[in-house]
Amino acid sequence: MAKVIYWMNTSIDGYLEGPDGGMDFMEPDDDFRQAANDHVRQFSAFLFGRRLYEAMEKPWTEDLGKDGAPAVEREFARLYKETPRYVFSDTLQTVPEGVTLVRRKDAVSVATRLKQEIDGTLQLGGAELAASLLDLIDEFWVYALPVIIGGGKPYLPVREALRLRLVEHRSFASGTMFRRYVRP
């Protein structure tokens, strides 16, 4: 049975996107990038909401990771392309090879099936998708970059308290903080 990890990068005040929907405040340093590569090596599949998928797919399959890019970016691009990707969307009509399109009405059943059938780790990304699959999430990962943006989309838009236990905490020279939580 797979473990489902919800991982998103945030500002230190807990936002994935600024008030205008932008993520331009996310300029991770190389220490974060290397840690991200180390984590991505562990993943059996990515489960993305549409907006996160669109933010990741073209840059990491077409734009980044080419000759001349830093080695850490080329490595992430290679790992990203090698990992099966599932995008949960009702608006997308087609996806490229290596990506599976899942309609939102099927999200819980597909994610449950993947969790039962896959040995390894499923990386879940996208705040609304995570909120809809909350009961399937085993771990919550946060990379908080050293910036305060004052508002926007929160890490996880839930309507009730969810108690967690901190099991790992690391800080990087760049000021980025990593925290890993599990359910008690």
JSON list of N, CA and C in Angstrom, two decimals, residues 102-133:
[
{"chain": "A", "resi": 102, "resn": "VAL", "atom": "N", "xyz": [-7.70, 12.48, -14.82]},
{"chain": "A", "resi": 102, "resn": "VAL", "atom": "CA", "xyz": [-8.74, 11.96, -13.93]},
{"chain": "A", "resi": 102, "resn": "VAL", "atom": "C", "xyz": [-9.75, 13.07, -13.69]},
{"chain": "A", "resi": 103, "resn": "ARG", "atom": "N", "xyz": [-11.01, 12.76, -13.86]},
{"chain": "A", "resi": 103, "resn": "ARG", "atom": "CA", "xyz": [-12.07, 13.74, -13.61]},
{"chain": "A", "resi": 103, "resn": "ARG", "atom": "C", "xyz": [-12.28, 13.86, -12.10]},
{"chain": "A", "resi": 104, "resn": "ARG", "atom": "N", "xyz": [-12.63, 15.05, -11.66]},
{"chain": "A", "resi": 104, "resn": "ARG", "atom": "CA", "xyz": [-12.79, 15.33, -10.23]},
{"chain": "A", "resi": 104, "resn": "ARG", "atom": "C", "xyz": [-13.79, 14.38, -9.55]},
{"chain": "A", "resi": 105, "resn": "LYS", "atom": "N", "xyz": [-14.86, 14.01, -10.26]},
{"chain": "A", "resi": 105, "resn": "LYS", "atom": "CA", "xyz": [-15.85, 13.11, -9.65]},
{"chain": "A", "resi": 105, "resn": "LYS", "atom": "C", "xyz": [-15.25, 11.75, -9.33]},
{"chain": "A", "resi": 106, "resn": "ASP", "atom": "N", "xyz": [-14.14, 11.41, -10.00]},
{"chain": "A", "resi": 106, "resn": "ASP", "atom": "CA", "xyz": [-13.47, 10.13, -9.78]},
{"chain": "A", "resi": 106, "resn": "ASP", "atom": "C", "xyz": [-12.25, 10.24, -8.88]},
{"chain": "A", "resi": 107, "resn": "ALA", "atom": "N", "xyz": [-12.00, 11.43, -8.34]},
{"chain": "A", "resi": 107, "resn": "ALA", "atom": "CA", "xyz": [-10.76, 11.68, -7.60]},
{"chain": "A", "resi": 107, "resn": "ALA", "atom": "C", "xyz": [-10.58, 10.72, -6.43]},
{"chain": "A", "resi": 108, "resn": "VAL", "atom": "N", "xyz": [-11.58, 10.59, -5.58]},
{"chain": "A", "resi": 108, "resn": "VAL", "atom": "CA", "xyz": [-11.44, 9.76, -4.38]},
{"chain": "A", "resi": 108, "resn": "VAL", "atom": "C", "xyz": [-11.25, 8.30, -4.78]},
{"chain": "A", "resi": 109, "resn": "SER", "atom": "N", "xyz": [-12.04, 7.81, -5.72]},
{"chain": "A", "resi": 109, "resn": "SER", "atom": "CA", "xyz": [-11.92, 6.39, -6.08]},
{"chain": "A", "resi": 109, "resn": "SER", "atom": "C", "xyz": [-10.59, 6.09, -6.75]},
{"chain": "A", "resi": 110, "resn": "VAL", "atom": "N", "xyz": [-10.12, 6.97, -7.62]},
{"chain": "A", "resi": 110, "resn": "VAL", "atom": "CA", "xyz": [-8.83, 6.74, -8.30]},
{"chain": "A", "resi": 110, "resn": "VAL", "atom": "C", "xyz": [-7.69, 6.84, -7.30]},
{"chain": "A", "resi": 111, "resn": "ALA", "atom": "N", "xyz": [-7.68, 7.85, -6.46]},
{"chain": "A", "resi": 111, "resn": "ALA", "atom": "CA", "xyz": [-6.62, 8.00, -5.47]},
{"chain": "A", "resi": 111, "resn": "ALA", "atom": "C", "xyz": [-6.61, 6.82, -4.49]},
{"chain": "A", "resi": 112, "resn": "THR", "atom": "N", "xyz": [-7.78, 6.36, -4.10]},
{"chain": "A", "resi": 112, "resn": "THR", "atom": "CA", "xyz": [-7.87, 5.19, -3.21]},
{"chain": "A", "resi": 112, "resn": "THR", "atom": "C", "xyz": [-7.31, 3.95, -3.89]},
{"chain": "A", "resi": 113, "resn": "ARG", "atom": "N", "xyz": [-7.67, 3.75, -5.16]},
{"chain": "A", "resi": 113, "resn": "ARG", "atom": "CA", "xyz": [-7.17, 2.61, -5.91]},
{"chain": "A", "resi": 113, "resn": "ARG", "atom": "C", "xyz": [-5.65, 2.66, -6.05]},
{"chain": "A", "resi": 114, "resn": "LEU", "atom": "N", "xyz": [-5.11, 3.85, -6.39]},
{"chain": "A", "resi": 114, "resn": "LEU", "atom": "CA", "xyz": [-3.66, 3.99, -6.52]},
{"chain": "A", "resi": 114, "resn": "LEU", "atom": "C", "xyz": [-2.97, 3.71, -5.20]},
{"chain": "A", "resi": 115, "resn": "LYS", "atom": "N", "xyz": [-3.54, 4.20, -4.11]},
{"chain": "A", "resi": 115, "resn": "LYS", "atom": "CA", "xyz": [-2.96, 3.97, -2.79]},
{"chain": "A", "resi": 115, "resn": "LYS", "atom": "C", "xyz": [-2.92, 2.48, -2.47]},
{"chain": "A", "resi": 116, "resn": "GLN", "atom": "N", "xyz": [-3.94, 1.76, -2.87]},
{"chain": "A", "resi": 116, "resn": "GLN", "atom": "CA", "xyz": [-4.01, 0.32, -2.59]},
{"chain": "A", "resi": 116, "resn": "GLN", "atom": "C", "xyz": [-3.12, -0.50, -3.52]},
{"chain": "A", "resi": 117, "resn": "GLU", "atom": "N", "xyz": [-2.97, -0.07, -4.77]},
{"chain": "A", "resi": 117, "resn": "GLU", "atom": "CA", "xyz": [-2.27, -0.87, -5.76]},
{"chain": "A", "resi": 117, "resn": "GLU", "atom": "C", "xyz": [-0.77, -0.59, -5.87]},
{"chain": "A", "resi": 118, "resn": "ILE", "atom": "N", "xyz": [-0.34, 0.60, -5.49]},
{"chain": "A", "resi": 118, "resn": "ILE", "atom": "CA", "xyz": [1.06, 0.98, -5.69]},
{"chain": "A", "resi": 118, "resn": "ILE", "atom": "C", "xyz": [1.84, 0.79, -4.40]},
{"chain": "A", "resi": 119, "resn": "ASP", "atom": "N", "xyz": [3.01, 0.17, -4.52]},
{"chain": "A", "resi": 119, "resn": "ASP", "atom": "CA", "xyz": [3.94, 0.13, -3.41]},
{"chain": "A", "resi": 119, "resn": "ASP", "atom": "C", "xyz": [4.87, 1.32, -3.58]},
{"chain": "A", "resi": 120, "resn": "GLY", "atom": "N", "xyz": [4.94, 2.16, -2.60]},
{"chain": "A", "resi": 120, "resn": "GLY", "atom": "CA", "xyz": [5.80, 3.33, -2.70]},
{"chain": "A", "resi": 120, "resn": "GLY", "atom": "C", "xyz": [5.11, 4.55, -2.15]},
{"chain": "A", "resi": 121, "resn": "THR", "atom": "N", "xyz": [5.42, 5.69, -2.75]},
{"chain": "A", "resi": 121, "resn": "THR", "atom": "CA", "xyz": [4.93, 6.97, -2.24]},
{"chain": "A", "resi": 121, "resn": "THR", "atom": "C", "xyz": [4.26, 7.74, -3.37]},
{"chain": "A", "resi": 122, "resn": "LEU", "atom": "N", "xyz": [3.08, 8.26, -3.08]},
{"chain": "A", "resi": 122, "resn": "LEU", "atom": "CA", "xyz": [2.35, 9.12, -4.00]},
{"chain": "A", "resi": 122, "resn": "LEU", "atom": "C", "xyz": [2.47, 10.55, -3.51]},
{"chain": "A", "resi": 123, "resn": "GLN", "atom": "N", "xyz": [2.97, 11.43, -4.35]},
{"chain": "A", "resi": 123, "resn": "GLN", "atom": "CA", "xyz": [3.10, 12.83, -3.96]},
{"chain": "A", "resi": 123, "resn": "GLN", "atom": "C", "xyz": [1.89, 13.58, -4.47]},
{"chain": "A", "resi": 124, "resn": "LEU", "atom": "N", "xyz": [1.13, 14.13, -3.55]},
{"chain": "A", "resi": 124, "resn": "LEU", "atom": "CA", "xyz": [-0.09, 14.87, -3.84]},
{"chain": "A", "resi": 124, "resn": "LEU", "atom": "C", "xyz": [0.24, 16.36, -3.81]},
{"chain": "A", "resi": 125, "resn": "GLY", "atom": "N", "xyz": [-0.22, 17.09, -4.82]},
{"chain": "A", "resi": 125, "resn": "GLY", "atom": "CA", "xyz": [0.01, 18.52, -4.87]},
{"chain": "A", "resi": 125, "resn": "GLY", "atom": "C", "xyz": [-1.19, 19.26, -5.39]},
{"chain": "A", "resi": 126, "resn": "GLY", "atom": "N", "xyz": [-1.48, 20.38, -4.77]},
{"chain": "A", "resi": 126, "resn": "GLY", "atom": "CA", "xyz": [-2.63, 21.21, -5.12]},
{"chain": "A", "resi": 126, "resn": "GLY", "atom": "C", "xyz": [-3.55, 21.31, -3.93]},
{"chain": "A", "resi": 127, "resn": "ALA", "atom": "N", "xyz": [-3.80, 22.52, -3.47]},
{"chain": "A", "resi": 127, "resn": "ALA", "atom": "CA", "xyz": [-4.54, 22.73, -2.22]},
{"chain": "A", "resi": 127, "resn": "ALA", "atom": "C", "xyz": [-5.97, 22.19, -2.27]},
{"chain": "A", "resi": 128, "resn": "GLU", "atom": "N", "xyz": [-6.71, 22.49, -3.33]},
{"chain": "A", "resi": 128, "resn": "GLU", "atom": "CA", "xyz": [-8.09, 22.03, -3.39]},
{"chain": "A", "resi": 128, "resn": "GLU", "atom": "C", "xyz": [-8.17, 20.51, -3.54]},
{"chain": "A", "resi": 129, "resn": "LEU", "atom": "N", "xyz": [-7.28, 19.94, -4.35]},
{"chain": "A", "resi": 129, "resn": "LEU", "atom": "CA", "xyz": [-7.25, 18.49, -4.49]},
{"chain": "A", "resi": 129, "resn": "LEU", "atom": "C", "xyz": [-6.92, 17.85, -3.15]},
{"chain": "A", "resi": 130, "resn": "ALA", "atom": "N", "xyz": [-5.94, 18.37, -2.44]},
{"chain": "A", "resi": 130, "resn": "ALA", "atom": "CA", "xyz": [-5.58, 17.82, -1.13]},
{"chain": "A", "resi": 130, "resn": "ALA", "atom": "C", "xyz": [-6.75, 17.90, -0.16]},
{"chain": "A", "resi": 131, "resn": "ALA", "atom": "N", "xyz": [-7.46, 19.02, -0.16]},
{"chain": "A", "resi": 131, "resn": "ALA", "atom": "CA", "xyz": [-8.61, 19.15, 0.73]},
{"chain": "A", "resi": 131, "resn": "ALA", "atom": "C", "xyz": [-9.67, 18.10, 0.39]},
{"chain": "A", "resi": 132, "resn": "SER", "atom": "N", "xyz": [-9.84, 17.78, -0.89]},
{"chain": "A", "resi": 132, "resn": "SER", "atom": "CA", "xyz": [-10.85, 16.79, -1.29]},
{"chain": "A", "resi": 132, "resn": "SER", "atom": "C", "xyz": [-10.41, 15.36, -0.99]},
{"chain": "A", "resi": 133, "resn": "LEU", "atom": "N", "xyz": [-9.11, 15.14, -0.82]},
{"chain": "A", "resi": 133, "resn": "LEU", "atom": "CA", "xyz": [-8.57, 13.81, -0.54]},
{"chain": "A", "resi": 133, "resn": "LEU", "atom": "C", "xyz": [-7.98, 13.73, 0.87]}
]
